[in-house]
Structures are given as C-alpha cells and as structure tokens.
Amino acid sequence: MTVEQPTEESVRAPGRDWFQSAVVYQIYPRSFADSNGDGIGDLRGIISKLDYLHGLGVDVVWLSPIYTSPQDDNGYDISDYRNVDPLFGTLEELRELTDGLHARGMKLVMDLVVNHTSDEHPWFIESRSSKDNPKRDWYWWRPPREAADGSADGPGVAPKNTAPNNWGSAFSGPAWEFDQATGEYYLHIFSRKQPDLNWENPQVRAAVYEMMNWWLDRGVDGFRMDVINFISKDTALPDGPIAAGMLYGDGTPFYIGGPRIHEFLQEMHREVFAGRTGPLLTVGEMPGVTVDEAILFTDPARAEVDMVFQFEHVALDQEDGNKWRPKKLKLTDLKATLGHWQTGLAERGWNSLYWGNHDQARAVSRFGDDGPYRELSAKMLAGILHLHRGTPYVYQGEELGMTNMTFGAISDYRDIEVLNHHREATTHLGHTDAEVLAALAPLNRDNARTPVQWDASRHAGFTTGSPWIAVNPNANHINAAAQVDDPDSVYSFYRSVIALRHSEPVVSHGDFTMLLPRDEHVYAFVRSLPDTRLLVLGNFSGQDQDVTLDDADVPLAWGSAELVLGNYPADAAVPRLHLRPWELKVFRAGAARPDR
C-alpha cells in the first residue's frame, strides 16, 4: 500500500505543534517526594510540588508506573492496570494530581507497560493454572525441548538445558522460567516475575486497548510506552547468537521490531486514539530502533506514535553496548549520532531529546563535569539538548544538576538489574566483587533513583522517615531550596532555556545544521527559519576553546547577532567565538544576508 507523504504544513499542523514546542518532565514517583514518612515517594508528595513544576515552565509530566505492583522492578511489573498501588496513594489522589496539572496548563502522560505484566497479575495467574485455561495463550508458553542426554533433576523439575531457546534475559540469567505445575516454560525478556504478553492473541490486544481507553476517559493525556517495539516477536522463537564471554544467546533480532509491530501500533491508534479530540501524546520507548525505522514509527501519515526514544547516544560510552564495560565518550561520536537523528527525521517524524531518565546515569556526571564545573556543565548540557529539533525531556533533579551517587557495597543498591548482574558476574563469570562494583559505578540505574534533593535538611527534605534508597550526601549544597530563587542557579537556567523554546519558533520548527563535526571539544549547530537564525556553541571540556567557523556555512550577521543565552556572565572582553570551560553561547540573528 502506498502511504501518502505528509506536507510540511501537515507536520507542523496544530495537532502536532503543541508537543513540538513542549517540554516533558519525568517523575520517578518513589524518589520524588514522600508525604507520609514511609520513605517512598507518593502522589500526595507530587501534588505538593506542582507549583515547583509550573515554575520551571514544563508542559507535560510523565509519571513512571504507579499501578498496583509487587515492585519486583519498581513498578514496571504491573498486577493491576486500573488501580494505584497503595505505596503511592489512591485513584482519587491521581485524579487530584491530574486536575492540578490541568489547572496549571500542564498535561499528564502515564507509563504504559504492556510488553509484560507481573506474574501476580490475574491474567497470568489464570494462564499458568493449567494448559487448557482460556488465558493460557495470553503469554508465551513452550514445552521443554529434549535435552541432549535426556536427563532431568527429578520429578516436576525441568530437564537440564531444555529451555525453548537460548535467549538471555535483559536482567541477566535465562529468558525462560520453568513452571513445575504445568511442565512448561514461560518467556520473560526481563525479570522472571515479568512474563511477556503474547500480542499474537487478539484478546490480549483488545484487553490492552480497553484499558488504555479507560485511562484516557479519566483525563490522562497520553502514554509513554515501555519497550513497545518488543511486543511483536518471531513466533518461531529461534536461538540467538552467543557473544564471547556471554552465557546466553542474543534474542533481540527476534523480538525487537518484530514482523507485526507496525500493524499492532496502527491498530492501537485506531482503537484508542482515532477520533479523540484534544492534544494527546504517544511516546514509544524503542531500544535498538534505527533512524529508518523511527521515520516509519513517527510519520504522522502512518498514525503509529508521535515520537520514539532511541538509545544510540546512550550506548556510545559502552564497549559493544554493554553498560557494565564503560568507556570514555568521544564528542565526535555523540555529534555524529545526534546529528544523524536530526537529519533523518527532518522531513518526517519527530525526535525525543534526552540526556537521562530513570534507566540512565545522571546527565552531568555522564556527559558533563560533576566536579568544579558542575553548574556550568549542567547548564551547557541543557542548552545543547533543548535547542535541538525535537521534544526535550527533563528527568527529575536534572534541573538542579544532581549527580551520580557513590555506592560503597552491593548491599547499597536496590535495582534488580544491578543485583542480578552482580550475582551472575561473581558466581558464573569469575569476576571479583571489587571488579564488578567498579564496573557498575558509572552507568547503573540507581544513580538516577536517589531521592530528589529538596533542601539541606535530613534526607534532603524528601522524607521524614528512612528513605528506600540513600540520599546523595551532596544534598547539603545541591538542592531546590538553594536554587529556585537564585537567578544564577541551574534551575533558573533551565527556566530560561525552556522559555526560549516556548518563545522562539525557530527552536521548535527550524532546520538543523551541524557544524564542526570533527571537533572533539566544541558542539556547534545552527537552527534556521527564513527570518531567524540561532547559532549554538557548547564547550564540552574544561579548557578554553577558540571556535573557528567557515562564514559560508554560518549565515549570521555577526555584527548584529544578539547573545540570547549563555551560562557565564556577559564579558565584552571575551571574543564572541571564544568559549571558556563548559561555556554555552547562543546567538540570534534575523533574516539571512541578501547574498545567501
């Protein structure tokens, strides 16, 4: 079937324009604000901070899962899609939160986790109860394949080496769990308590769409869809290649972007979003997605999702994409990757822009300098990211320049991904505890999950009780109370960057041109519309840098260009194209020169 190509006017139509100029703020509820002293953040805590979010200027709040859950993976294992876990509050409080956001001109996006459920979800409890249960086919069940030696460990125990295929779980260990009651295995790409739903079954899809409509009817403004490109799988479930030093096969070629993924997303759009009025947002988290695939997913004419989260730039500081083998990031690699995405989605589709989230390390520790240049580099990173073409995401605490945490022992960690890897690496892969802890430190997810630092009081004002995970000790000088009213703070700089996006159409709609692609220290680009140009310069180093630009490539009238944003005090003695350590400069000029 030939798909009609959208015009520039359709891409910039009012229905899409709202999120093209918007900024999204992600809240990880258990670490945001605790209202009742149990050490876990909650909805009432979020409600108490709505004016803080409104003051920052964000347009959308994305809420990580607050559904009923055993909390095996901090809520990404859902046992009831239509209720709030008592840890976080009630449906009534969620309604109050939604109303409070709407009253302040903000929208609420919920996390949608439908690649898998909890093993305590009623659907799975029924599914595992017997082979002939009507919901058996709602999940991926397979009988053991015959072992080479036909051996078993005893009655009711899986024969050795008989998993249906050799796939490994994203959380270490095998991707299959043997169920003694029925003598079959079920698939879990993540934790064994997160069985994968079988989207081949139309009843599963119908149940998911019904649930999504229920939330939209309650006033929710859209969904961020967790690993949504995993929902279509190669039904043959073949073995995957086993990389050197790994225990299990790589199943991603058979469940990332599977054969029916576009069909499923288009069906979801028809059944849930088509015909609804008002601005809604659909964001697909898609590990392994390519630019060419993202064009298809986000092309408005195809009606799948509004934007995707891609992971290329957050894999550049890892050996072979393995986060437990970190390496130094090269700025030229970062520019090449982000520039490729800017160019690839320039005509169709839309970019999501982010440095961090609940699954990534803290932005200033990873991409900036969390030592003497913490504030300057946090501001520079904000300017560089938000002035790209796309919708920027701010992860809680990023607007304060919060940093990575130092965890002294494995007992300090809470993340199932870390705990499983440590166990496997020290017991099966032969690594020492010290080796594993050193490898975990830079990129582990708990770096981003320490509580938001509200003030310099005990536990940073997050809770009056004992926090579920330790507060970063630097809260005594990195906190919201010290920044909200300080015009030179990181928080205030984020306000300025967000305001610039809201006020300048060139930021949301302008063309993007990367400059200096081979420079290892300076990130430079131009945003342009017929009547406006922005030149954005960022120094990704702790040394002064002189910037040399080819004037033929930068159609700015330098004599009249205005410095509209910077993270240093203005100093006429500093040349316009000289950058101090971690400096950001943004120049604005009017129409291009007549000779262009």
Short mmCIF file of N, CA, C and O in Angstrom, two decimals, residues 451-467 469-472 475:
data_model
loop_
_atom_site.label_atom_id
_atom_site.label_comp_id
_atom_site.label_asym_id
_atom_site.label_seq_id
_atom_site.Cartn_x
_atom_site.Cartn_y
_atom_site.Cartn_z
N PRO A 451 16.78 9.94 45.97
CA PRO A 451 15.70 10.92 46.12
C PRO A 451 16.05 12.32 45.62
O PRO A 451 17.20 12.76 45.71
N VAL A 452 15.03 13.00 45.12
CA VAL A 452 15.20 14.40 44.73
C VAL A 452 15.61 15.21 45.95
O VAL A 452 15.09 15.02 47.06
N GLN A 453 16.54 16.12 45.75
CA GLN A 453 17.14 16.88 46.84
C GLN A 453 16.44 18.24 46.96
O GLN A 453 16.77 19.19 46.26
N TRP A 454 15.48 18.29 47.88
CA TRP A 454 14.64 19.48 48.00
C TRP A 454 15.27 20.56 48.86
O TRP A 454 15.11 21.76 48.59
N ASP A 455 15.98 20.16 49.91
CA ASP A 455 16.63 21.16 50.76
C ASP A 455 17.80 20.50 51.49
O ASP A 455 18.14 19.34 51.24
N ALA A 456 18.42 21.25 52.38
CA ALA A 456 19.63 20.76 53.07
C ALA A 456 19.33 20.07 54.38
O ALA A 456 20.25 19.74 55.13
N SER A 457 18.06 19.80 54.66
CA SER A 457 17.72 19.14 55.92
C SER A 457 18.00 17.64 55.83
O SER A 457 18.46 17.12 54.81
N ARG A 458 17.71 16.93 56.91
CA ARG A 458 17.91 15.48 56.94
C ARG A 458 17.12 14.83 55.81
O ARG A 458 15.96 15.13 55.58
N HIS A 459 17.78 13.92 55.11
CA HIS A 459 17.21 13.22 53.96
C HIS A 459 16.74 14.18 52.87
O HIS A 459 15.83 13.87 52.09
N ALA A 460 17.37 15.35 52.83
CA ALA A 460 17.17 16.33 51.74
C ALA A 460 15.72 16.80 51.60
O ALA A 460 15.30 17.25 50.54
N GLY A 461 14.94 16.68 52.67
CA GLY A 461 13.55 17.10 52.60
C GLY A 461 12.68 16.15 51.81
O GLY A 461 11.49 16.44 51.60
N PHE A 462 13.23 15.01 51.42
CA PHE A 462 12.45 14.03 50.65
C PHE A 462 11.45 13.30 51.54
O PHE A 462 10.31 13.05 51.15
N THR A 463 11.86 12.96 52.75
CA THR A 463 11.02 12.19 53.65
C THR A 463 11.37 12.50 55.10
O THR A 463 12.51 12.89 55.40
N THR A 464 10.42 12.30 55.99
CA THR A 464 10.69 12.40 57.42
C THR A 464 11.06 11.03 57.99
O THR A 464 11.41 10.93 59.17
N GLY A 465 10.96 9.99 57.16
CA GLY A 465 11.29 8.64 57.59
C GLY A 465 12.64 8.20 57.06
O GLY A 465 13.53 9.01 56.84
N SER A 466 12.79 6.89 56.85
CA SER A 466 14.02 6.34 56.30
C SER A 466 13.82 6.09 54.82
O SER A 466 12.96 5.29 54.43
N PRO A 467 14.58 6.77 53.95
CA PRO A 467 14.36 6.64 52.51
C PRO A 467 14.65 5.23 52.01
O PRO A 467 15.53 4.55 52.52
N ILE A 469 16.05 4.29 49.40
CA ILE A 469 17.42 4.24 48.91
C ILE A 469 18.10 5.49 49.42
O ILE A 469 17.45 6.53 49.63
N ALA A 470 19.39 5.41 49.67
CA ALA A 470 20.10 6.50 50.33
C ALA A 470 20.05 7.80 49.53
O ALA A 470 20.08 7.80 48.29
N VAL A 471 20.00 8.91 50.25
CA VAL A 471 20.09 10.24 49.66
C VAL A 471 21.55 10.57 49.38
O VAL A 471 22.44 10.22 50.18
N ASN A 472 21.81 11.21 48.25
CA ASN A 472 23.18 11.63 47.94
C ASN A 472 23.66 12.63 48.99
O ASN A 472 22.97 13.61 49.27
N ALA A 475 23.51 16.62 48.95
CA ALA A 475 22.26 17.38 49.06
C ALA A 475 22.41 18.62 49.92
O ALA A 475 21.61 19.56 49.81
#
